[in-house]
Short mmCIF file of C-alpha atoms in Angstrom, two decimals:
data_model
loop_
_atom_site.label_atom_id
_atom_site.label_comp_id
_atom_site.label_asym_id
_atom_site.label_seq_id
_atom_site.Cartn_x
_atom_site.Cartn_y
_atom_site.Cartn_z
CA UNK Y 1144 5.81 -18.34 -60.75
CA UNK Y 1145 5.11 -18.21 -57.05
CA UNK Y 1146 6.88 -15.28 -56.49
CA UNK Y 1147 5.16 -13.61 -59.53
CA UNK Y 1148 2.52 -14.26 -58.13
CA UNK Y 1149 3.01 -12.81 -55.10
CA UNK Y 1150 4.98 -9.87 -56.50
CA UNK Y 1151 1.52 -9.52 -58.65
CA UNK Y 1152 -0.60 -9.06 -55.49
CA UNK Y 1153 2.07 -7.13 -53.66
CA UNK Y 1154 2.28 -4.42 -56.06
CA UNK Y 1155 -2.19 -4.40 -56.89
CA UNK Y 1156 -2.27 -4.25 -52.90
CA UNK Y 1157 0.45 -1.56 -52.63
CA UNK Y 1158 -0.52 0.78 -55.57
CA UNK Y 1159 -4.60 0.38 -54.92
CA UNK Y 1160 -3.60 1.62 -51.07
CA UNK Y 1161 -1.75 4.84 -52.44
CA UNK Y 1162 -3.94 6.04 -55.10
CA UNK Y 1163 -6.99 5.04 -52.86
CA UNK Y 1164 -6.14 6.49 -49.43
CA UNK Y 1165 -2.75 7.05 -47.70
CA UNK Y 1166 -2.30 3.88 -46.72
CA UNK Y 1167 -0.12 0.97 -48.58
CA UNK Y 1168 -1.98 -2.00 -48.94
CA UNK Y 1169 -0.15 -5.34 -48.30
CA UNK Y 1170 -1.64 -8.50 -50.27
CA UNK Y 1171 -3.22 -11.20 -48.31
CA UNK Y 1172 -0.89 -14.58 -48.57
CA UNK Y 1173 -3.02 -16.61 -50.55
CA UNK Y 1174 -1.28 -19.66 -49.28
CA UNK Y 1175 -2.02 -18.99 -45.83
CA UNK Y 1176 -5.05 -16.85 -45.40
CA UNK Y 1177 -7.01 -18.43 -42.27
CA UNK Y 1178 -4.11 -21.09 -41.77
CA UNK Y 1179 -3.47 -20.19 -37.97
CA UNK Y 1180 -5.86 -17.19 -37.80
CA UNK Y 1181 -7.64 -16.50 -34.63
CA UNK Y 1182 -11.73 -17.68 -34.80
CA UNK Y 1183 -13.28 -14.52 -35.79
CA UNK Y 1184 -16.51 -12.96 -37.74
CA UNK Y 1185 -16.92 -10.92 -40.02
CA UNK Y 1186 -20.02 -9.49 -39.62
CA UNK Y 1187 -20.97 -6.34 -38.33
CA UNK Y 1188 -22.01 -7.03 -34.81
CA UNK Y 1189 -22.48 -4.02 -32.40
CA UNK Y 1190 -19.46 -3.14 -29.92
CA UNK Y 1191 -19.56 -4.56 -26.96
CA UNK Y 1192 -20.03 -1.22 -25.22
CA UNK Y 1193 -19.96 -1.45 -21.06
CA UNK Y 1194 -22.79 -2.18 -19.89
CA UNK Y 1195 -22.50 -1.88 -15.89
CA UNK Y 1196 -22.10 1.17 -14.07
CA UNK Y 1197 -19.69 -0.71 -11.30
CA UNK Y 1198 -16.70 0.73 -11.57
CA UNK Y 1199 -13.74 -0.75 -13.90
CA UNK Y 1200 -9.77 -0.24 -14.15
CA UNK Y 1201 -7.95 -1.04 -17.14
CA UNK Y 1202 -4.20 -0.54 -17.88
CA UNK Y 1203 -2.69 0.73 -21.21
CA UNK Y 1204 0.83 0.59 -22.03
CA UNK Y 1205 2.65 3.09 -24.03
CA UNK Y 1206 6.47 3.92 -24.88
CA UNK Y 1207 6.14 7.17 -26.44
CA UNK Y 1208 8.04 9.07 -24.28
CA UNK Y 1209 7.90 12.67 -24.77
CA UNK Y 1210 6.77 12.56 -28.78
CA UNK Y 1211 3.42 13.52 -29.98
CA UNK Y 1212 1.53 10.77 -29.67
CA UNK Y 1213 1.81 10.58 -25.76
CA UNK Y 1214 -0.40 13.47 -25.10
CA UNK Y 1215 -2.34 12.54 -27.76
CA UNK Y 1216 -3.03 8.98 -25.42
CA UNK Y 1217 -3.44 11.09 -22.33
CA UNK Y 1218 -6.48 12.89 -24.39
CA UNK Y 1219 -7.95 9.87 -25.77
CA UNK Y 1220 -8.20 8.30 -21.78
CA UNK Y 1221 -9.47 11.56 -20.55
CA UNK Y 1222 -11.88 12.02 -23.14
CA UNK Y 1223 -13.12 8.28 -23.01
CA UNK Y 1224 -13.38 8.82 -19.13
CA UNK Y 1225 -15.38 12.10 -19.49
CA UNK Y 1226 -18.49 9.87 -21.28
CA UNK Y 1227 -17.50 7.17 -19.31
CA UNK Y 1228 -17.49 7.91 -15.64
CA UNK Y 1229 -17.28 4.15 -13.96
CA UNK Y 1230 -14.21 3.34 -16.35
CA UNK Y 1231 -10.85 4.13 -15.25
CA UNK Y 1232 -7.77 3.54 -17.89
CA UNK Y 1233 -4.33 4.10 -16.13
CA UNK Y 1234 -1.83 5.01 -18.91
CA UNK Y 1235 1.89 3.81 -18.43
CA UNK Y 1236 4.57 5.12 -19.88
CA UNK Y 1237 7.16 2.51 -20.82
CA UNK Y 1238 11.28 2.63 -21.81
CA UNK Y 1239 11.13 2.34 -25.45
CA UNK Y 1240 14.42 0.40 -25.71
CA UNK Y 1241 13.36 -3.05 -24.23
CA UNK Y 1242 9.48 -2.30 -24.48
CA UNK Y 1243 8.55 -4.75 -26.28
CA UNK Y 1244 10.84 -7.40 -23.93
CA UNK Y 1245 8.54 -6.08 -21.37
CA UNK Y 1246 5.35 -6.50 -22.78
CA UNK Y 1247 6.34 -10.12 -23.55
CA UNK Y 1248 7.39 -11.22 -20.33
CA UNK Y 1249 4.08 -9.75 -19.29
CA UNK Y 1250 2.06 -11.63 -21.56
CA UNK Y 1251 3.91 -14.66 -20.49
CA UNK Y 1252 3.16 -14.22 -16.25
CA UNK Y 1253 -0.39 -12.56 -17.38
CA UNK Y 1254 0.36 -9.49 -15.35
CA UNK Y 1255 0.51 -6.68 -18.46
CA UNK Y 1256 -1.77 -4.58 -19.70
CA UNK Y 1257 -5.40 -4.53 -21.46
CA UNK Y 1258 -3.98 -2.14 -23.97
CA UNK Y 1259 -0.74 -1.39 -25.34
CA UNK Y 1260 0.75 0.41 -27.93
CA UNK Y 1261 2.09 -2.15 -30.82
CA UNK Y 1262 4.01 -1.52 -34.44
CA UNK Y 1263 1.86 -2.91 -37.51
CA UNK Y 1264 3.37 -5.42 -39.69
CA UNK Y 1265 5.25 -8.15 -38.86
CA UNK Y 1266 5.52 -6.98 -35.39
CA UNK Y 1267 2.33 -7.66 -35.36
CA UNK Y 1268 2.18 -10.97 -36.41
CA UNK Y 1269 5.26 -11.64 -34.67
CA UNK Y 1270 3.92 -10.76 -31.10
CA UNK Y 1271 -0.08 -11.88 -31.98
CA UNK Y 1272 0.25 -14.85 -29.74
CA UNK Y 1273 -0.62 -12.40 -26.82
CA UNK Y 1274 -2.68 -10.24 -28.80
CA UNK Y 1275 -6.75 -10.42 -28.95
CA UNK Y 1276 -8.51 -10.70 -32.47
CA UNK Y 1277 -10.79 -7.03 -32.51
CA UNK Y 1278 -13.12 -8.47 -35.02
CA UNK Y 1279 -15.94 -9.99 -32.59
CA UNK Y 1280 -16.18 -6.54 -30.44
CA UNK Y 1281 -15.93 -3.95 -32.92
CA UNK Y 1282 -17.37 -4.09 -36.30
CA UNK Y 1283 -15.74 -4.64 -39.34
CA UNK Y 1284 -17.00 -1.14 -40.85
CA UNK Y 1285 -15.66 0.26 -38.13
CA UNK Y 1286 -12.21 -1.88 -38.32
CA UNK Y 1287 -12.14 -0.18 -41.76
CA UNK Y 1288 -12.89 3.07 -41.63
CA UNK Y 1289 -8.88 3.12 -40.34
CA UNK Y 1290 -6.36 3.46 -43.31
CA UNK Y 1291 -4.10 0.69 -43.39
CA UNK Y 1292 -5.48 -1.64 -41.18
CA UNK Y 1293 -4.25 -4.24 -42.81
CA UNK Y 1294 -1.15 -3.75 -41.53
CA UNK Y 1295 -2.49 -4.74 -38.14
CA UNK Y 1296 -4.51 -7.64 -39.17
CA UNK Y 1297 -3.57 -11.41 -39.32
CA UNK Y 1298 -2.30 -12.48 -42.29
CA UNK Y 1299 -2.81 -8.96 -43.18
CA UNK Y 1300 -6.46 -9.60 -43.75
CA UNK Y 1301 -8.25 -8.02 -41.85
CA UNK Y 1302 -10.88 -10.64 -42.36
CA UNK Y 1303 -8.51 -12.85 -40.79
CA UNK Y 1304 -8.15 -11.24 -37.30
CA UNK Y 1305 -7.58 -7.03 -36.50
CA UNK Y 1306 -4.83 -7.33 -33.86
CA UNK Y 1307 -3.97 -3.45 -33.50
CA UNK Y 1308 -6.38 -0.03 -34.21
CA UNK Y 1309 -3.38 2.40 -35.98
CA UNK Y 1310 -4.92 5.47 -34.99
CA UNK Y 1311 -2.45 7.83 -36.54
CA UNK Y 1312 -0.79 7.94 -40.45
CA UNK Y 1313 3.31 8.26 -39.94
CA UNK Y 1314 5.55 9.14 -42.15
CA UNK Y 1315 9.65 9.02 -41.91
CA UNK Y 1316 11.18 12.41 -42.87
CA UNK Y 1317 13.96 14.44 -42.36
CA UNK Y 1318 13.48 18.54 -40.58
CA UNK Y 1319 15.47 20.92 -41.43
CA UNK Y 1320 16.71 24.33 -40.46
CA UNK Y 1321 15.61 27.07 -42.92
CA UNK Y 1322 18.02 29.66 -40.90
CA UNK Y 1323 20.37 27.51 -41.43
CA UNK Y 1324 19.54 26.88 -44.96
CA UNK Y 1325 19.33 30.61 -45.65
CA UNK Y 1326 22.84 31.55 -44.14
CA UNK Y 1327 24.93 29.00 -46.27
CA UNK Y 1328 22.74 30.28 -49.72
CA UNK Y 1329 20.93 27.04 -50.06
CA UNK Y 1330 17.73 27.66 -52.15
CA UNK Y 1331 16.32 23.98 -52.97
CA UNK Y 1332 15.91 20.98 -51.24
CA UNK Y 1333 18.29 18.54 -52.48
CA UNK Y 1334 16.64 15.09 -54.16
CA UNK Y 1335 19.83 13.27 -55.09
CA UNK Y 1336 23.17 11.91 -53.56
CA UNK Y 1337 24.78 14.11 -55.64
CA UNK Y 1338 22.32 17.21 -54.91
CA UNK Y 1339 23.23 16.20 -51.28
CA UNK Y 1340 27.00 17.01 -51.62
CA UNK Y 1341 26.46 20.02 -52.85
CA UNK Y 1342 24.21 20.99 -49.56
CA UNK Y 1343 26.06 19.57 -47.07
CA UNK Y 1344 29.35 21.34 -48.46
CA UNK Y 1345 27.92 24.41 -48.27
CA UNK Y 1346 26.56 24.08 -44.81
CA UNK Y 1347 30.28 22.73 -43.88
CA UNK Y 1348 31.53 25.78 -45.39
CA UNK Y 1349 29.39 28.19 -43.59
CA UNK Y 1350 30.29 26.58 -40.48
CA UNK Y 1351 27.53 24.96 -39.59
CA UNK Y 1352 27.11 21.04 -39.05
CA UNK Y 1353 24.83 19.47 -41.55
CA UNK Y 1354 23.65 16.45 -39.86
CA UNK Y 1355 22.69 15.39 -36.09
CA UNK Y 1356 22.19 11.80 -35.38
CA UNK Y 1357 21.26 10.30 -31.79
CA UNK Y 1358 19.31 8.68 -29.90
CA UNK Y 1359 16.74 11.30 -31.23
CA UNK Y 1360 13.20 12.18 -30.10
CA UNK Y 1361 11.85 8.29 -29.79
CA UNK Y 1362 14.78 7.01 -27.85
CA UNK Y 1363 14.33 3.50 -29.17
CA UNK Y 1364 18.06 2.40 -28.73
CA UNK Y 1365 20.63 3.14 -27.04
CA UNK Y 1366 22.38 4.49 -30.88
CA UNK Y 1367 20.20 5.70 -33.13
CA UNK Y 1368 17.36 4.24 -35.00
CA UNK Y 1369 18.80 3.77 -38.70
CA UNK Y 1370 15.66 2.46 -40.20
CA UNK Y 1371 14.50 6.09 -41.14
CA UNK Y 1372 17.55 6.31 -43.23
CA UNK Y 1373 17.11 2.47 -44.58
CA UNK Y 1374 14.02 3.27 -45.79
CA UNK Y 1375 15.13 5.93 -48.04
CA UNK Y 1376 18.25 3.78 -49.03
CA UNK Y 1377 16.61 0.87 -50.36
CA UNK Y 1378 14.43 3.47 -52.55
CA UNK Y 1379 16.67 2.83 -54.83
CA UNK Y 1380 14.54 -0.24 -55.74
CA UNK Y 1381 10.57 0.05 -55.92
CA UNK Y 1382 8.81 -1.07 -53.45
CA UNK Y 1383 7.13 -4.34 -55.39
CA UNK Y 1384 10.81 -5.15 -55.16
CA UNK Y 1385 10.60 -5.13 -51.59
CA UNK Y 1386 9.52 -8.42 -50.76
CA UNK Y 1387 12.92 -9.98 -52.16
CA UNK Y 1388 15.20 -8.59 -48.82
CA UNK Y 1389 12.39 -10.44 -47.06
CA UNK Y 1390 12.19 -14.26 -49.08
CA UNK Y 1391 16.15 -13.29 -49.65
CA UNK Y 1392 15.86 -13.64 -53.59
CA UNK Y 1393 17.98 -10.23 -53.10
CA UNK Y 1394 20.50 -10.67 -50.22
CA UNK Y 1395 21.80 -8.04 -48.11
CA UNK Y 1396 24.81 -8.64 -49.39
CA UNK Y 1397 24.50 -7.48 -53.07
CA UNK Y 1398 26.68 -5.24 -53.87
CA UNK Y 1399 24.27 -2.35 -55.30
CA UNK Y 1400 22.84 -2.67 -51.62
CA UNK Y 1401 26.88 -2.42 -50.22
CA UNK Y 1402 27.35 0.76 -52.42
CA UNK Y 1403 24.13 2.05 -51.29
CA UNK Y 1404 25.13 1.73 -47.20
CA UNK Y 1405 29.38 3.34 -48.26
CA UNK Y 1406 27.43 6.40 -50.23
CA UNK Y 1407 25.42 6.95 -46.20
CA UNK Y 1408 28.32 5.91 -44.25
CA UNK Y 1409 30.32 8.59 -46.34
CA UNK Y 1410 28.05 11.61 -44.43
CA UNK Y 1411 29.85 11.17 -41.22
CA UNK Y 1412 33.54 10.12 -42.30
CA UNK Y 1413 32.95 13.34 -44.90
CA UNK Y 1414 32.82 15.05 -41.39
CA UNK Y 1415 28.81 15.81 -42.29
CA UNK Y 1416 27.40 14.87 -39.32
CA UNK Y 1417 28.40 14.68 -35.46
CA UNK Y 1418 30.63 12.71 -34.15
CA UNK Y 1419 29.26 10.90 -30.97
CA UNK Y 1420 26.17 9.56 -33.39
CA UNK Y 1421 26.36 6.12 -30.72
CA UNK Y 1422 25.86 7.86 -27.77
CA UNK Y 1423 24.79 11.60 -28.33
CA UNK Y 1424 21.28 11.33 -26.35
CA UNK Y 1425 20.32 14.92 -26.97
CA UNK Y 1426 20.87 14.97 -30.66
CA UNK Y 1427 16.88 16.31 -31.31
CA UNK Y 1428 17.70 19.11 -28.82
CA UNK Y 1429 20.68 19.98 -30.36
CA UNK Y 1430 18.63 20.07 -33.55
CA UNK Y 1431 15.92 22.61 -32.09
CA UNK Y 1432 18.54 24.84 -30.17
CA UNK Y 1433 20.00 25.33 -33.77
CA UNK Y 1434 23.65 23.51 -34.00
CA UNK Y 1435 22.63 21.66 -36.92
CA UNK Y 1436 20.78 22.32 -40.43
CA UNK Y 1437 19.06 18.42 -40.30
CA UNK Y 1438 17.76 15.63 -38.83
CA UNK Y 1439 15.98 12.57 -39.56
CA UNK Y 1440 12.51 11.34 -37.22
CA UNK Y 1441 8.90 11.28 -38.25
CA UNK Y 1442 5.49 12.67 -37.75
CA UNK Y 1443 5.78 12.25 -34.00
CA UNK Y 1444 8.34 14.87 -33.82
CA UNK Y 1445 6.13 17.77 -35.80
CA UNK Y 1446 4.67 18.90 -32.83
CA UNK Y 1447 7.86 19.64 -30.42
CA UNK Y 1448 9.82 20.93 -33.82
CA UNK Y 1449 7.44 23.54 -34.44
CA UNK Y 1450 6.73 24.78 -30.26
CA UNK Y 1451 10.79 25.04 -30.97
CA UNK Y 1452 11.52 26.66 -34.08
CA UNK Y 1453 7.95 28.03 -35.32
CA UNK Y 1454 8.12 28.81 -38.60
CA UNK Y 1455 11.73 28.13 -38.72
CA UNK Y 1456 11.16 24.67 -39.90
CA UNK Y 1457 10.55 22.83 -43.15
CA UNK Y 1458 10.05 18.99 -44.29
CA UNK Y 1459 12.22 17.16 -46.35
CA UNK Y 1460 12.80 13.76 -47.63
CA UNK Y 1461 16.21 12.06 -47.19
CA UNK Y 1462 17.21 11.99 -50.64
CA UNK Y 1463 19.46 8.94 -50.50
CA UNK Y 1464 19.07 7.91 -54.03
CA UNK Y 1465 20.93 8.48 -57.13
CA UNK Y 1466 17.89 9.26 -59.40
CA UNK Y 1467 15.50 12.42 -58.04
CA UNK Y 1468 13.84 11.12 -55.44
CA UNK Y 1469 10.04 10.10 -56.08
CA UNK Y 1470 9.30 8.00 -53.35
CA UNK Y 1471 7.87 8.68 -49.29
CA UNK Y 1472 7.73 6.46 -46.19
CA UNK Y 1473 4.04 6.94 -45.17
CA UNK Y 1474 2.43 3.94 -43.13
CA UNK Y 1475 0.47 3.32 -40.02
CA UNK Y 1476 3.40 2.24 -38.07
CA UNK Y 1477 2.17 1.79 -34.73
CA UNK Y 1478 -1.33 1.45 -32.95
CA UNK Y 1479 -3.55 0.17 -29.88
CA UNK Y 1480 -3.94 -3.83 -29.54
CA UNK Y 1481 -6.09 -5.33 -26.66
CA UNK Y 1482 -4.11 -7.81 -25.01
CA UNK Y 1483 -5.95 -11.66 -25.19
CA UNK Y 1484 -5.63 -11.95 -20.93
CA UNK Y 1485 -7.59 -9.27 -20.48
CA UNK Y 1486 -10.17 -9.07 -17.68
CA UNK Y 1487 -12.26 -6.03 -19.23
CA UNK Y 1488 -12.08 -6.72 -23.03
CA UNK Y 1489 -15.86 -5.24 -23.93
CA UNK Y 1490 -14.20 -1.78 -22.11
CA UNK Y 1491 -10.97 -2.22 -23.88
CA UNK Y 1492 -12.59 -2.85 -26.73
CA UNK Y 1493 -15.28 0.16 -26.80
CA UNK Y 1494 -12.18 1.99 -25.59
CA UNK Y 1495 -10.39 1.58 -29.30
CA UNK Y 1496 -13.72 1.56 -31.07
CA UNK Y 1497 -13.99 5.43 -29.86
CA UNK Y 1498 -10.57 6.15 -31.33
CA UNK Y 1499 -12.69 6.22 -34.44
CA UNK Y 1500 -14.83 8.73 -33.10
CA UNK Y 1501 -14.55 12.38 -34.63
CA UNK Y 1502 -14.20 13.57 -31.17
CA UNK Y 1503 -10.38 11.06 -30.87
CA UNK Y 1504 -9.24 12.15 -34.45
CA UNK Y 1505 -9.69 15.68 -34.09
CA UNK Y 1506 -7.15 15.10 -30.66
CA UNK Y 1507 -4.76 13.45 -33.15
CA UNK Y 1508 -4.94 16.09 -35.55
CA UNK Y 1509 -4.76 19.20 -32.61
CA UNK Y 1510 -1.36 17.11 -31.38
CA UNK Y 1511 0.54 17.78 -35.40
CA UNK Y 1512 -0.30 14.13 -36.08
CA UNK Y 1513 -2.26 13.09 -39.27
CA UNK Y 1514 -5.63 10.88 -38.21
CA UNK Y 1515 -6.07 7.71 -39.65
CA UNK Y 1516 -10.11 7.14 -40.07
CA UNK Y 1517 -11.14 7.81 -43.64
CA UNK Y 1518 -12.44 11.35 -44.38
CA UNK Y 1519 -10.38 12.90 -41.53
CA UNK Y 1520 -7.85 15.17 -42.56
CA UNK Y 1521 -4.84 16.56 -40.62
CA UNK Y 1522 -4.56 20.66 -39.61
CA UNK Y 1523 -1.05 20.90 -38.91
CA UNK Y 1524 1.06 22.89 -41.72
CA UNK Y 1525 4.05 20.25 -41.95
CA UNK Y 1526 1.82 17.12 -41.65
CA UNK Y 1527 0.15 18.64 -44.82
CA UNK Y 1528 3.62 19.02 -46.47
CA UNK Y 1529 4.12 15.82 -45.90
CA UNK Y 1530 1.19 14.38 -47.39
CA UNK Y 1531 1.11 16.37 -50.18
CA UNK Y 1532 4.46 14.78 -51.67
CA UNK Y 1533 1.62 11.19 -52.26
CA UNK Y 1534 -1.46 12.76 -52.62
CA UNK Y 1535 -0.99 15.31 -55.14
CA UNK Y 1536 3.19 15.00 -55.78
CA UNK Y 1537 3.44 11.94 -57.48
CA UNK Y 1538 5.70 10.74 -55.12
CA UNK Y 1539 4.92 6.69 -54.31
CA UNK Y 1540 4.41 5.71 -50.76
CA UNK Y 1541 6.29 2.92 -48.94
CA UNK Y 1542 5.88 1.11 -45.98
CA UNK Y 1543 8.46 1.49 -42.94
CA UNK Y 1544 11.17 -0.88 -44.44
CA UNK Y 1545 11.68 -2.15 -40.34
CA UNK Y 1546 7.67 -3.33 -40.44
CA UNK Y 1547 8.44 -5.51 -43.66
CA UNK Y 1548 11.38 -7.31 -42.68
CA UNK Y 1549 11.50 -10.27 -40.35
CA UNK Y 1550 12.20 -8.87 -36.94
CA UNK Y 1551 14.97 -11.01 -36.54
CA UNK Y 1552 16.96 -9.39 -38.91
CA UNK Y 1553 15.32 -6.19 -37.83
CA UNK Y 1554 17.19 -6.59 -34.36
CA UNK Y 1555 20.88 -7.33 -35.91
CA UNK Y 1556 20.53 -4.36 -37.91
CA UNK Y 1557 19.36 -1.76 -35.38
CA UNK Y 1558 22.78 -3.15 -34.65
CA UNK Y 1559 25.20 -3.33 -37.15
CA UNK Y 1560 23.89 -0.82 -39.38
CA UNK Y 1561 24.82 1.86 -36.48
CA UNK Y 1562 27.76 0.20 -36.07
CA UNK Y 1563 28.97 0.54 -39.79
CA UNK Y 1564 27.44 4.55 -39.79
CA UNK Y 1565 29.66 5.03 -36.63
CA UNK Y 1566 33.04 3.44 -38.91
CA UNK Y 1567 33.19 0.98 -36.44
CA UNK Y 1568 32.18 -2.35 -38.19
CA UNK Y 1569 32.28 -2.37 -42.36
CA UNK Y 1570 29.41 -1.82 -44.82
CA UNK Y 1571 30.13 -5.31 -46.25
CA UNK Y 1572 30.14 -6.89 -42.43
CA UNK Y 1573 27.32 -5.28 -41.29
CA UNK Y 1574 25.05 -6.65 -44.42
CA UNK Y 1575 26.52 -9.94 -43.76
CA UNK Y 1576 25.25 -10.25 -40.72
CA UNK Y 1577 21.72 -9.05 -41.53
CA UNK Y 1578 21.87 -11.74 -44.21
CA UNK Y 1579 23.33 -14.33 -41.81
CA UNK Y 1580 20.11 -13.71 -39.57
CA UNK Y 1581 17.68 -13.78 -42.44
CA UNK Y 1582 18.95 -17.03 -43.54
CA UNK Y 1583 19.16 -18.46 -39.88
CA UNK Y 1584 15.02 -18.51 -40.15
CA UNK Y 1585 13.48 -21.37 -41.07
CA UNK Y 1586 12.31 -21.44 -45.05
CA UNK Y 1587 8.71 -21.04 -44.19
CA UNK Y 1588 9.78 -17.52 -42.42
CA UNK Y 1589 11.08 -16.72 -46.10
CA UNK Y 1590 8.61 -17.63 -48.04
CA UNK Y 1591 8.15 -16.10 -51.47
CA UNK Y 1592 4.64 -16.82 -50.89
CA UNK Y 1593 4.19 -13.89 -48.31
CA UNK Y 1594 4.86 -12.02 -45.49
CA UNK Y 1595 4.21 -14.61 -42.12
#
């Protein structure tokens, strides 16, 4: 009954968010709401805008590398610097493999940032010990004009605490070469496993490589990142369903979930995709140079795919699923948090109430990236095409499946999942020991009662 209940608020929270705005919804935790939430208010007191004209440098972490969203950052500083001459924000660009390490053992000598980039969810809540609540320098109508703030919030109220400002709408997806496409007589974009087959054998026959996995454009491991794909592979459930990988009322190991992982494991022992997929670090250059037809990243890539290929490349959705496809990973996956040792936190803080400002979304719009503040809208072609698959599709939206589950098992997966793509460790191993870290975690960290 617990769990119904849960399930109950999961799915009003996640359905209200996609037919509202693009932005899942996740429920509060009944249970829990305010139990260990920061002191905060809810009304809607004025920013703290500076006030002195003395001069004042703040840091800001990021670990974009070369995607979309770092000159988008570099704009946002300039910009705020332009109206704000005394106020200078150094932006530092971070490895995104152990970035997070980083910004912990920062937190923990007091010698980080004011600002860093952080991932929503339970990233969020898992690194808010550092983090400062938003809610008593920056309004709460300002807090909400962003789409899916929740995600960034305590408890995932944002009532409860706003940890991190997602100033951008992501999405996971898969480019594609329509060249490529063209030369081996492929017409449609495949929305089934079995659709799939039909693709890649075509492309295989032509002589062309279907598939390119790496290290890709964000460069977050040293493999690849195989939550894109996860995402699409656990479609085969919906998304109220979810919350059962998380309170483990559907292990990793079931079997539909085994057969699932030996269908995607199949594309490179089928000879579908390279073969270095652990250690090919230019595997989204090979992509835009043209030796393969696909490849999975996300909304940060738009912008270098298109200064590559122009018109020469289209959106799809991995269509990992047995039934058409019908569903999209759309979420505000990452954001700007203010750290809680901050010396400046009125600048840091007027500093993330601007990226609400017309002036900020329009720079994440210019950069191929779809703004987050309610009743912006995004200009670039493929961000549309993207959007379009919720908004007027019928396709449902789902978080980023590596924002839902406990980072824990998050980390043995970036893993083992690899591991079993690469043939290297078994489908049937490699869940085992996701489920082996999930029920490591004390109960309350799998509580049917919600996400903590």
């Amino acid at each position: 009954m617990v769990y119904r209940r849960f399930a109950a608020l999961l799915v009003a929270g996640l359905l209200a968010g996609c037919s509202a705005s693009a932005t899942p919804t996740p429920s509060a935790n009944p249970s829990t709401a305010g139990s260990g939430a920061p002191s905060v208010t809810t009304s809607a007191a004025p920013s703290a805008s500076p006030t002195t004209a003395a001069p004042v440098s703040i840091t800001l972490w990021q670990n974009y590398g070369t995607e979309a969203n770092a000159p988008a950052t570099y704009a946002f500083v300039k910009a705020y610097e332009a109206l704000h001459p005394n106020v200078t924000i150094d932006v530092v660009s971070q490895p995104a493999a152990n970035y997070f390490a980083l910004l912990t053992a920062a937190a923990i000598s007091k010698t980080g940032p004011c600002l860093a980039t952080q991932w929503t969810g339970l990233f969020t809540l898992q690194d808010k010990s550092y983090l400062e609540p938003l809610n008593n320098y920056i309004p709460m109508t300002t807090l909400k004009q962003f789409k899916g703030i929740e995600w960034g919030s305590n408890n995932f109220n944002p009532d409860s605490g706003v940890y991190v400002v997602p100033w951008e709408m992501q999405t996971y997806n898969g480019f594609y070469n329509k060249k490529l496409f063209a030369q081996a007589g492929i017409t449609s974009l495949p929305t089934t496993w079995a659709e799939l087959a039909v693709v890649d054998q075509k492309l295989k026959a032509a002589g062309i490589q279907p598939f390119v996995y790496g290290t890709g454009a964000q460069g977050l491991t040293a493999g690849f990142y195989p939550y894109y794909d996860l995402s699409y592979l656990m479609m085969m459930i919906p998304v109220t369903d979810w919350q059962k990988l998380y309170d483990g009322s559907l292990p990793w190991t079931d079997p539909t979930i085994q057969a699932q992982l030996d269908k995607w494991v199949a594309l490179k022992a089928n000879g579908y995709t390279n073969k270095d997929v652990l250690n090919d670090t230019q595997s989204f250059q090979q992509f835009l140079a043209g030796k393969a037809a696909m490849t999975l990243e996300g909304t940060w890539a738009i912008s270098a795919v298109e200064k590559a290929m122009g018109s020469n490349v289209g959106v799809f959705l991995p269509p990992f699923v047995d039934q058409p496809l019908k569903g999209i990973v759309e979420f505000p996956g990452d954001g700007f948090a203010m750290t809680n040792y901050c010396q400046h936190k009125d600048v840091a803080a007027d500093f993330l109430k601007f990226l609400a400002d017309p002036a900020a979304q329009k720079i994440v719009a210019d950069e191929g990236l779809i703004p987050s503040v309610l009743g912006s809208s995004a200009s670039d072609p493929l961000a549309n095409a993207l959007l379009s698959f919720a908004a007027t599709q019928g396709y449902t939206r789902y978080p980023m499946i590596d924002n839902v589950i406990q980072g824990e098992v998050q980390a043995v997966g970036a893993t083992v999942l690899v591991a079993a793509f690469a043939g290297t460790m078994s489908t049937h191993d490699a869940l085992q020991k996701m489920q082996d870290a999930l029920m490591a975690l004390p109960a309350d960290r799998r509580s049917s009662s919600g996400y903590k």
